[in-house]
C-alpha positions as semicolon CSV with decimal commas, in nm:
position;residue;x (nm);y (nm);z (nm)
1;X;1,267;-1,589;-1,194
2;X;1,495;-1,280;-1,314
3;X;1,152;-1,087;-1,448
4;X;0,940;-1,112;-1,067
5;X;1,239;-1,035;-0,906
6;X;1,296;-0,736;-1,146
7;X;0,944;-0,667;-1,112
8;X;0,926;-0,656;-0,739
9;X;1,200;-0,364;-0,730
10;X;0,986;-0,179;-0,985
11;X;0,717;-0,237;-0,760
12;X;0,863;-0,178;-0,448
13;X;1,013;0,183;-0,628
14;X;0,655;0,252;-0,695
15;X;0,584;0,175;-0,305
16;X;0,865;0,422;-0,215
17;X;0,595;0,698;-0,424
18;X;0,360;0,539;-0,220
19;X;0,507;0,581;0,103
20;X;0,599;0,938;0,087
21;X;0,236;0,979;-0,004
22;X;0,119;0,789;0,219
23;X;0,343;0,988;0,512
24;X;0,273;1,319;0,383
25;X;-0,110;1,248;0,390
26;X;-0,097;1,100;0,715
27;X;0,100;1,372;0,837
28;X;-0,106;1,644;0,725
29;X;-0,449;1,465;0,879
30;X;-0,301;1,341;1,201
31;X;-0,090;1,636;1,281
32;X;-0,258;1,979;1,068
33;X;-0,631;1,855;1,083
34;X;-0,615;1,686;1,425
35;X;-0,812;1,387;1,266
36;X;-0,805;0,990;1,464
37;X;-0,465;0,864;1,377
38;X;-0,626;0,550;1,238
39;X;-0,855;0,784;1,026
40;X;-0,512;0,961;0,922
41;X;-0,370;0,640;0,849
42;X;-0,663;0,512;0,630
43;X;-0,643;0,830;0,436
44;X;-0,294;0,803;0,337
45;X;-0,356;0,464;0,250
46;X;-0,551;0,515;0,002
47;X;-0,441;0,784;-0,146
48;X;-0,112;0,601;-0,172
49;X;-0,297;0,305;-0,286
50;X;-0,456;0,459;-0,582
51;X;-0,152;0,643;-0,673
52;X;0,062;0,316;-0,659
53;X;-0,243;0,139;-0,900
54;X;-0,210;0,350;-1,153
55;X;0,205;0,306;-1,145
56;X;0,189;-0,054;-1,157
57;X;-0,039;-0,097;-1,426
58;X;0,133;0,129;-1,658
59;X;0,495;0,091;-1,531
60;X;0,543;-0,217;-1,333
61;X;0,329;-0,471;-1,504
62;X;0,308;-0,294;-1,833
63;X;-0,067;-0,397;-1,814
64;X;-0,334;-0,337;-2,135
65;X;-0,620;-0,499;-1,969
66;X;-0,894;-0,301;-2,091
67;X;-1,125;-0,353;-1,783
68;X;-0,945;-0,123;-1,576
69;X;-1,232;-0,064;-1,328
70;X;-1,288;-0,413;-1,264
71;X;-0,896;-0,449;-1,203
72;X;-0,885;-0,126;-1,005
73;X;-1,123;-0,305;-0,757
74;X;-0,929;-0,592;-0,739
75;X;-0,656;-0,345;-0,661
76;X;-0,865;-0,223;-0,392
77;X;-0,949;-0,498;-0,207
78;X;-0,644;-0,609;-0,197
79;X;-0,523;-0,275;-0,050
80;X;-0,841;-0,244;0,160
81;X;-0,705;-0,649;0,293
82;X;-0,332;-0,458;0,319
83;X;-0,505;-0,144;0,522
84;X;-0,688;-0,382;0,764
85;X;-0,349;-0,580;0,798
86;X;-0,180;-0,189;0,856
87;X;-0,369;-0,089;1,085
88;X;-0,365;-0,403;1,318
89;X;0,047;-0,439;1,333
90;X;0,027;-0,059;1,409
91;X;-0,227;-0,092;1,682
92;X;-0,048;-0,378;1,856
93;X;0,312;-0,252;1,804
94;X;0,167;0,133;1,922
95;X;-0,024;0,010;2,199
96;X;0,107;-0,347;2,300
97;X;0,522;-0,271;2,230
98;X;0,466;0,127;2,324
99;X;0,618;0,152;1,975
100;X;0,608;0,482;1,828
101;X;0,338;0,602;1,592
102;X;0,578;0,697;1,272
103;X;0,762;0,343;1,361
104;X;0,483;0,115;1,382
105;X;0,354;0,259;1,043
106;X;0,668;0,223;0,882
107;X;0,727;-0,223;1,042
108;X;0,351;-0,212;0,886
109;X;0,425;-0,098;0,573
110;X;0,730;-0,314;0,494
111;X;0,494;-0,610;0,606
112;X;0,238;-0,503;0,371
113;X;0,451;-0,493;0,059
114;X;0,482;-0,840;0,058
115;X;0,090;-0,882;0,088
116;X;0,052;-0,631;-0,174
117;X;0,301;-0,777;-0,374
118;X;0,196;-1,145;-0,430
119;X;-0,169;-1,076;-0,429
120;X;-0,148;-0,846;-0,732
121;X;0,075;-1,040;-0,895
122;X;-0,156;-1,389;-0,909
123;X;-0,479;-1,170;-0,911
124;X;-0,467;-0,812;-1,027
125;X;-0,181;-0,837;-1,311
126;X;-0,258;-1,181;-1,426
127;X;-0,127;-1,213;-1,762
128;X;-0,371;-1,127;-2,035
């Protein structure tokens, strides 16, 4: 029990990468290149996403597995999964709570982690 929970703060440090990645890259496509917010949001998404992969694998879950594009979709989907859940808490906290944009991103992303979380741990970083 003492190794997930020490693993979940390594992961959620790596998420704290992730989310000033993720903000930045939002940021700069919402607010510099005028693109759809949920566009701006997917972006930094991802490029948090892939960022956080490569964190985890090495850091996090110390993983070898040498099928790392296989695992990096697996990684993917499960983000993709996180995204779609992301985007749907911002859209109803934005436009059914009049939440704020930056807010609403930042409820989503604390819900997310959790997703994130558990599904890589039973499916992405399965013991080898």
């Amino acid at each position: 029990m003492f190794e997930l929970g020490f693993k979940f703060l390594k992961f959620s440090a790596v998420g704290l990468s992730g989310l000033a990645i993720d903000f930045c890259i939002t940021f700069l496509a919402k607010e510099k290149l005028r693109l759809n917010k949920y566009f701006a949001n997917s972006l930094g998404f991802v490029f948090a996403a892939t960022s956080n992969y490569l964190l985890n694998k090495t850091w996090t879950f110390q993983d070898t597995n040498p099928y790392a594009v296989t695992q990096f979709s697996k990684y993917i989907l499960i983000a993709l999964i996180g995204l779609i859940i992301n985007n749907l808490i911002i859209y109803l906290l934005v436009n059914k709570k009049e939440m704020s944009f930056y807010w609403a991103k930042l409820v989503a992303i604390g819900i997310v982690v959790l997703w994130n979380f558990i599904a890589n741990y039973n499916f992405t970083f399965v013991a080898n």
